[in-house]
Amino acid sequence: MICLGIESTAHTFSCAVIEKKGRHGKILSDVRKIYRPPEGEGIHPREASRHHAEHSSQVLSECLEKAHMKIADLDMISYAAGPGLGPCLRIGAVVARSLASYYDIPVYPVNHALGHIELGKMLTGARDPLVLLVSGGHTMILAFLGKKWRVFGETLDITLGQLLDQIGRHAGFASPCGQKIEDLASKSSNYEPLPYVVKGNDVSFSGLFSATKQIMSKGLETACFSLQETAFSMIGETVERALSFTGKKEFLIVGGVAANKRLSEILKSICKRHNCKFYVSPKEYAGDCGSQISWVGLLESSKKSGVKLENTFVRQSWRIDSVEVPY
Ligand code: AMP
Ligand code: MG
């Protein structure tokens, strides 16, 4: 089976082609174009969707060319139907519907968070992991049970990616700022106390965000180091509790923030204590990309047929724990 996956939930417009043989998937191409807001500003949904509309045909042709495919060679198309920004989601859905109807190809709406997890599992070989999904749109700890991904902790306000991006923007950098914060943090070991908020097994980052802005006068490197140590320790505590509770023997980090080395270092040592195998999504595929969407489409196609065009949809807040997983 050959599937074209289309991702457009937020800053990234991406198309990818994966060929699935048995349980194995081969990524034939994955092309992305990322919307960059002006320095100091966050994603403007209308501007991002305009960016996606303008670049969609170029990304699609480049993706097919790299995969040595024509549209008629595709067995199916999947698109990220949510969660995400409404105007951005609609661009991906329109591209998917147009191709599906003109070329008469089955179409699959796919949950974006599921894409992060399933591609992470496929690329690392993890089979039944406790998952930490940390990105611009998510901060969740999840485990699979009874046909659904169940949430064992999440953020009560902003996500870890938003926390890092908003602090970076406050310092005047252009979003996304996670890598910049990591680089600055690695130059300090001077910890300034910041609010550490874990409630039950959920985390809250809004107080940490306000307090970090206030200690920026003590130096950006110190502020970034203290921010990372506090936020990542909160995540570490909740991951450790979820590991003890679920007894999982594998742990996987997915999402754009998975690229952070300090976060991996902290979580790796927790896994070691629990005799648990540690996996992290490869950096190239940790952030949003079409391969995530293509792979979930392929997994679903083994158990169900595509949806009728009139039943295709986008859903801005489509929680992963409401999705029944058929495969
Ligand atoms: P995604 O929404 O999955 O594409 O992930 C994007 C998020 O990942 C943004 O908030 C980035 O700032 C964040 N990110 C990317 N690289 C790093 C890094 N090295 N450390 C921390 N966060 C990162
Ligand atoms: Mg994402």
Short mmCIF file of C-alpha atoms and ligand atoms in Angstrom, two decimals:
data_model
loop_
_atom_site.label_atom_id
_atom_site.label_comp_id
_atom_site.label_asym_id
_atom_site.label_seq_id
_atom_site.Cartn_x
_atom_site.Cartn_y
_atom_site.Cartn_z
CA MET A 1 0.00 0.00 0.00
CA ILE A 2 1.21 3.49 -0.86
CA CYS A 3 -0.21 6.47 1.01
CA LEU A 4 0.16 10.23 0.65
CA GLY A 5 -0.07 11.90 4.09
CA ILE A 6 -0.89 15.61 4.43
CA GLU A 7 -0.04 17.59 7.59
CA SER A 8 -1.25 21.19 8.11
CA THR A 9 -2.36 21.47 11.77
CA ALA A 10 -0.21 24.48 12.75
CA HIS A 11 3.09 25.93 11.45
CA THR A 12 4.00 23.13 9.04
CA PHE A 13 2.57 22.19 5.66
CA SER A 14 3.97 18.80 4.74
CA CYS A 15 3.32 15.98 2.28
CA ALA A 16 4.90 12.54 2.57
CA VAL A 17 4.64 9.22 0.79
CA ILE A 18 5.11 5.94 2.68
CA GLU A 19 5.00 2.44 1.26
CA LYS A 20 3.77 -0.23 3.70
CA LYS A 21 4.68 -3.89 3.22
CA GLY A 22 3.36 -6.15 5.98
CA ARG A 23 4.10 -4.34 9.25
CA HIS A 24 6.97 -2.34 7.82
CA GLY A 25 6.86 1.15 6.40
CA LYS A 26 9.37 2.84 4.11
CA ILE A 27 9.34 6.62 3.91
CA LEU A 28 9.77 7.42 0.20
CA SER A 29 9.59 11.19 0.63
CA ASP A 30 8.71 13.80 3.25
CA VAL A 31 8.66 17.44 2.14
CA ARG A 32 7.88 20.34 4.52
CA LYS A 33 7.42 24.08 4.34
CA ILE A 34 7.28 25.86 7.69
CA TYR A 35 5.50 29.15 8.40
CA ARG A 36 7.77 31.47 10.42
CA PRO A 37 6.06 34.32 12.25
CA PRO A 38 7.88 37.66 12.56
CA GLU A 39 10.37 37.93 15.48
CA GLY A 40 8.66 38.19 18.86
CA GLU A 41 5.27 37.00 17.51
CA GLY A 42 3.40 33.70 17.71
CA ILE A 43 1.55 31.79 14.97
CA HIS A 44 -1.20 33.89 13.38
CA PRO A 45 -3.74 31.26 12.20
CA ARG A 46 -4.86 33.23 9.13
CA GLU A 47 -1.29 34.03 8.05
CA ALA A 48 -0.22 30.42 8.61
CA SER A 49 -3.15 29.12 6.54
CA ARG A 50 -2.30 31.60 3.76
CA HIS A 51 1.27 30.27 3.86
CA HIS A 52 -0.02 26.68 3.57
CA ALA A 53 -2.35 27.53 0.67
CA GLU A 54 0.45 29.30 -1.19
CA HIS A 55 2.94 26.44 -0.79
CA SER A 56 0.67 23.40 -0.98
CA SER A 57 1.02 22.65 -4.70
CA GLN A 58 4.82 23.08 -4.65
CA VAL A 59 5.19 20.81 -1.58
CA LEU A 60 2.92 18.19 -3.15
CA SER A 61 4.78 18.11 -6.50
CA GLU A 62 8.17 17.98 -4.80
CA CYS A 63 6.96 15.14 -2.55
CA LEU A 64 5.68 13.06 -5.48
CA GLU A 65 8.79 13.76 -7.52
CA LYS A 66 11.11 12.63 -4.69
CA ALA A 67 9.05 9.45 -4.22
CA HIS A 68 9.12 8.83 -8.02
CA MET A 69 5.31 8.64 -8.00
CA LYS A 70 2.37 10.04 -9.91
CA ILE A 71 -0.89 10.77 -8.12
CA ALA A 72 -2.46 7.81 -9.92
CA ASP A 73 0.10 5.49 -8.22
CA LEU A 74 -1.29 6.31 -4.76
CA ASP A 75 -3.55 3.72 -3.09
CA MET A 76 -4.85 6.17 -0.51
CA ILE A 77 -4.59 9.67 0.96
CA SER A 78 -4.68 10.64 4.64
CA TYR A 79 -4.81 14.12 6.14
CA ALA A 80 -4.51 15.53 9.68
CA ALA A 81 -8.12 16.36 10.61
CA GLY A 82 -7.26 17.71 14.09
CA PRO A 83 -6.47 18.81 16.68
CA GLY A 84 -5.06 22.07 15.34
CA LEU A 85 -5.79 25.58 14.11
CA GLY A 86 -9.05 25.67 12.13
CA PRO A 87 -7.88 27.74 9.14
CA CYS A 88 -4.71 25.61 8.82
CA LEU A 89 -6.55 22.29 9.14
CA ARG A 90 -8.92 23.32 6.35
CA ILE A 91 -6.07 23.75 3.84
CA GLY A 92 -4.87 20.15 4.32
CA ALA A 93 -8.45 18.86 4.17
CA VAL A 94 -9.18 20.77 0.96
CA VAL A 95 -6.03 19.41 -0.72
CA ALA A 96 -6.90 15.85 0.39
CA ARG A 97 -10.54 16.11 -0.73
CA SER A 98 -9.65 17.63 -4.11
CA LEU A 99 -7.15 14.89 -4.94
CA ALA A 100 -9.41 12.14 -3.59
CA SER A 101 -12.43 13.28 -5.58
CA TYR A 102 -10.65 14.07 -8.87
CA TYR A 103 -8.55 10.90 -8.91
CA ASP A 104 -11.05 8.69 -7.07
CA ILE A 105 -8.64 7.67 -4.27
CA PRO A 106 -9.83 6.56 -0.77
CA VAL A 107 -9.35 9.25 1.87
CA TYR A 108 -8.69 8.90 5.65
CA PRO A 109 -9.00 11.71 8.25
CA VAL A 110 -6.28 11.10 10.87
CA ASN A 111 -5.70 12.34 14.44
CA HIS A 112 -2.49 14.38 14.54
CA ALA A 113 -1.39 13.25 18.04
CA LEU A 114 -1.77 9.63 16.99
CA GLY A 115 0.58 10.45 14.10
CA HIS A 116 3.34 11.60 16.48
CA ILE A 117 3.01 8.39 18.50
CA GLU A 118 2.65 5.80 15.73
CA LEU A 119 5.52 7.14 13.62
CA GLY A 120 7.67 7.30 16.77
CA LYS A 121 6.87 3.64 17.46
CA MET A 122 7.54 2.63 13.85
CA LEU A 123 10.92 4.40 13.69
CA THR A 124 12.21 3.30 17.12
CA GLY A 125 10.74 -0.21 17.25
CA ALA A 126 8.95 0.47 20.58
CA ARG A 127 5.92 -1.85 20.83
CA ASP A 128 3.91 -0.97 23.94
CA PRO A 129 5.47 2.15 25.45
CA LEU A 130 4.42 4.75 27.97
CA VAL A 131 4.53 7.83 25.73
CA LEU A 132 5.46 11.43 26.50
CA LEU A 133 4.05 13.68 23.77
CA VAL A 134 5.66 17.12 24.08
CA SER A 135 5.13 19.59 21.25
CA GLY A 136 3.70 23.01 20.43
CA GLY A 137 0.16 21.68 20.83
CA HIS A 138 0.53 18.89 23.40
CA THR A 139 1.99 17.97 26.76
CA MET A 140 0.59 14.54 27.61
CA ILE A 141 1.65 11.24 29.14
CA LEU A 142 -0.18 8.36 27.47
CA ALA A 143 -0.47 4.57 27.55
CA PHE A 144 -2.50 2.26 25.33
CA LEU A 145 -5.26 0.25 26.98
CA GLY A 146 -8.50 -1.22 25.67
CA LYS A 147 -8.29 0.18 22.10
CA LYS A 148 -7.58 3.76 23.21
CA TRP A 149 -4.63 5.91 24.27
CA ARG A 150 -5.36 6.87 27.89
CA VAL A 151 -4.00 10.05 29.45
CA PHE A 152 -1.89 9.58 32.62
CA GLY A 153 -1.08 13.27 33.04
CA GLU A 154 -1.21 16.44 30.97
CA THR A 155 -0.78 20.19 31.15
CA LEU A 156 -3.57 22.17 32.77
CA ASP A 157 -2.71 25.32 30.79
CA ILE A 158 0.05 26.00 28.23
CA THR A 159 2.12 23.21 26.65
CA LEU A 160 5.85 22.70 27.18
CA GLY A 161 6.52 23.86 23.60
CA GLN A 162 4.43 27.00 24.13
CA LEU A 163 6.28 27.72 27.39
CA LEU A 164 9.68 27.59 25.66
CA ASP A 165 8.45 29.50 22.59
CA GLN A 166 6.77 32.25 24.62
CA ILE A 167 9.84 32.77 26.81
CA GLY A 168 11.99 32.86 23.67
CA ARG A 169 9.67 35.38 22.03
CA HIS A 170 9.71 37.51 25.19
CA ALA A 171 13.51 37.57 24.82
CA GLY A 172 13.04 38.74 21.22
CA PHE A 173 13.73 35.52 19.29
CA ALA A 174 11.69 34.19 16.39
CA SER A 175 9.45 31.16 17.08
CA PRO A 176 10.04 28.22 17.42
CA CYS A 177 12.59 28.95 20.19
CA GLY A 178 13.14 25.53 21.86
CA GLN A 179 16.58 24.97 20.33
CA LYS A 180 17.70 28.52 21.19
CA ILE A 181 16.59 28.07 24.83
CA GLU A 182 18.44 24.73 24.99
CA ASP A 183 21.65 26.31 23.65
CA LEU A 184 21.47 29.20 26.14
CA ALA A 185 20.62 26.84 29.05
CA SER A 186 23.65 24.67 28.30
CA LYS A 187 25.93 27.64 29.04
CA SER A 188 24.79 27.99 32.68
CA SER A 189 24.58 25.91 35.85
CA ASN A 190 23.28 28.69 38.04
CA TYR A 191 19.82 27.72 39.30
CA GLU A 192 17.39 30.45 40.36
CA PRO A 193 14.31 29.03 42.18
CA LEU A 194 11.11 29.03 40.09
CA PRO A 195 7.55 27.77 40.76
CA TYR A 196 7.27 23.99 40.46
CA VAL A 197 3.59 23.07 39.97
CA VAL A 198 2.43 19.43 39.81
CA LYS A 199 -1.23 18.79 40.67
CA GLY A 200 -2.19 15.13 40.94
CA ASN A 201 -0.29 13.87 37.90
CA ASP A 202 -0.90 17.01 35.83
CA VAL A 203 1.45 19.97 35.36
CA SER A 204 0.83 23.70 35.15
CA PHE A 205 3.33 25.99 33.40
CA SER A 206 1.66 29.41 33.47
CA GLY A 207 3.16 30.46 36.84
CA LEU A 208 6.57 29.24 35.70
CA PHE A 209 6.20 31.35 32.54
CA SER A 210 5.47 34.56 34.51
CA ALA A 211 8.25 33.92 37.05
CA THR A 212 10.85 33.15 34.36
CA LYS A 213 10.17 36.52 32.71
CA GLN A 214 10.92 38.16 36.06
CA ILE A 215 14.33 36.51 36.50
CA MET A 216 15.52 37.40 33.00
CA SER A 217 17.28 40.43 34.47
CA LYS A 218 19.67 37.96 36.19
CA GLY A 219 20.90 36.82 32.78
CA LEU A 220 19.27 34.99 29.90
CA GLU A 221 21.43 31.88 30.29
CA THR A 222 20.56 31.56 33.99
CA ALA A 223 16.87 32.09 33.21
CA CYS A 224 16.87 29.45 30.44
CA PHE A 225 18.78 26.95 32.59
CA SER A 226 16.42 27.44 35.56
CA LEU A 227 13.37 27.25 33.29
CA GLN A 228 14.48 23.96 31.70
CA GLU A 229 15.49 22.37 35.01
CA THR A 230 12.16 23.26 36.63
CA ALA A 231 9.86 22.33 33.74
CA PHE A 232 11.73 19.11 32.91
CA SER A 233 11.78 18.02 36.59
CA MET A 234 8.00 18.48 36.72
CA ILE A 235 7.69 16.30 33.62
CA GLY A 236 10.14 13.82 35.15
CA GLU A 237 8.09 13.47 38.33
CA THR A 238 4.85 12.80 36.44
CA VAL A 239 6.51 10.39 34.01
CA GLU A 240 8.03 8.46 36.92
CA ARG A 241 4.67 8.17 38.67
CA ALA A 242 2.99 7.01 35.44
CA LEU A 243 5.77 4.44 34.90
CA SER A 244 5.28 3.02 38.40
CA PHE A 245 1.51 2.96 37.99
CA THR A 246 1.35 1.39 34.52
CA GLY A 247 4.39 -0.87 34.95
CA LYS A 248 5.33 -0.29 31.29
CA LYS A 249 8.75 -1.60 30.31
CA GLU A 250 9.22 0.83 27.40
CA PHE A 251 9.16 4.62 27.34
CA LEU A 252 9.02 6.82 24.22
CA ILE A 253 9.30 10.61 23.79
CA VAL A 254 7.65 12.13 20.70
CA GLY A 255 6.86 15.70 19.53
CA GLY A 256 9.13 18.62 18.68
CA VAL A 257 10.46 19.03 22.24
CA ALA A 258 11.79 15.43 22.02
CA ALA A 259 14.79 17.05 20.28
CA ASN A 260 15.91 18.47 23.65
CA LYS A 261 18.98 16.60 24.99
CA ARG A 262 18.61 17.69 28.62
CA LEU A 263 15.01 16.42 28.70
CA SER A 264 16.19 13.03 27.37
CA GLU A 265 19.01 12.92 29.90
CA ILE A 266 16.61 13.41 32.84
CA LEU A 267 14.06 10.89 31.55
CA LYS A 268 16.70 8.33 30.60
CA SER A 269 17.94 8.21 34.20
CA ILE A 270 14.36 7.71 35.44
CA CYS A 271 13.89 4.84 32.99
CA LYS A 272 17.11 3.24 34.19
CA ARG A 273 15.80 3.22 37.76
CA HIS A 274 12.62 1.48 36.56
CA ASN A 275 14.33 -1.05 34.33
CA CYS A 276 12.54 0.45 31.39
CA LYS A 277 13.82 0.74 27.79
CA PHE A 278 14.21 4.36 26.70
CA TYR A 279 13.28 5.49 23.16
CA VAL A 280 13.18 8.93 21.61
CA SER A 281 11.79 9.82 18.20
CA PRO A 282 14.59 10.67 15.70
CA LYS A 283 14.98 14.47 15.57
CA GLU A 284 14.06 14.68 11.87
CA TYR A 285 10.66 13.10 12.51
CA ALA A 286 9.95 14.37 16.06
CA GLY A 287 8.19 17.57 14.91
CA ASP A 288 5.09 17.79 12.72
CA CYS A 289 5.46 16.05 9.34
CA GLY A 290 3.43 14.30 6.65
CA SER A 291 5.02 10.91 7.45
CA GLN A 292 3.16 10.83 10.79
CA ILE A 293 -0.15 11.26 9.02
CA SER A 294 0.67 8.88 6.18
CA TRP A 295 1.67 6.09 8.58
CA VAL A 296 -1.52 6.29 10.69
CA GLY A 297 -3.58 6.25 7.47
CA LEU A 298 -1.79 3.07 6.40
CA LEU A 299 -2.33 1.41 9.80
CA GLU A 300 -6.04 2.29 9.72
CA SER A 301 -6.46 1.04 6.16
CA SER A 302 -5.59 -2.48 7.32
CA LYS A 303 -8.79 -2.51 9.40
CA LYS A 304 -11.25 -0.09 7.79
CA SER A 305 -12.07 1.57 4.51
CA GLY A 306 -11.76 5.27 3.75
CA VAL A 307 -14.56 7.74 4.51
CA LYS A 308 -17.01 9.15 1.97
CA LEU A 309 -16.08 12.65 0.82
CA GLU A 310 -19.17 14.13 2.46
CA ASN A 311 -18.04 12.59 5.78
CA THR A 312 -14.55 14.10 5.76
CA PHE A 313 -14.12 16.68 8.52
CA VAL A 314 -11.77 18.90 10.50
CA ARG A 315 -12.02 19.17 14.30
CA GLN A 316 -9.95 21.80 16.12
CA SER A 317 -10.03 20.10 19.53
CA TRP A 318 -10.03 16.41 18.72
CA ARG A 319 -8.59 14.73 21.79
CA ILE A 320 -6.56 11.59 21.21
CA ASP A 321 -8.25 9.79 24.13
CA SER A 322 -11.58 9.99 22.28
CA VAL A 323 -10.21 8.07 19.27
CA GLU A 324 -10.90 4.34 19.01
CA VAL A 325 -7.84 2.67 17.48
CA PRO A 326 -8.92 -0.22 15.21
CA TYR A 327 -5.51 -1.78 14.45
P1 AMP B 1 5.80 20.27 16.99
O1 AMP B 1 4.58 21.04 17.41
O2 AMP B 1 5.73 18.81 17.31
O3 AMP B 1 6.24 20.54 15.57
O4 AMP B 1 6.99 20.82 17.91
C1 AMP B 1 7.38 22.16 17.89
C2 AMP B 1 7.92 22.55 19.26
O5 AMP B 1 9.16 21.87 19.53
C3 AMP B 1 8.20 24.04 19.37
O6 AMP B 1 7.59 24.52 20.55
C4 AMP B 1 9.73 24.09 19.47
O7 AMP B 1 10.22 25.19 20.23
C5 AMP B 1 10.05 22.77 20.17
N1 AMP B 1 11.44 22.37 20.02
C6 AMP B 1 12.12 22.13 18.87
N2 AMP B 1 13.43 21.82 19.15
C7 AMP B 1 13.56 21.87 20.52
C8 AMP B 1 14.65 21.67 21.43
N3 AMP B 1 15.87 21.36 21.02
N4 AMP B 1 14.38 21.83 22.75
C9 AMP B 1 13.14 22.12 23.19
N5 AMP B 1 12.09 22.34 22.37
C10 AMP B 1 12.29 22.21 21.05
MG MG B 2 2.49 18.30 16.60
#
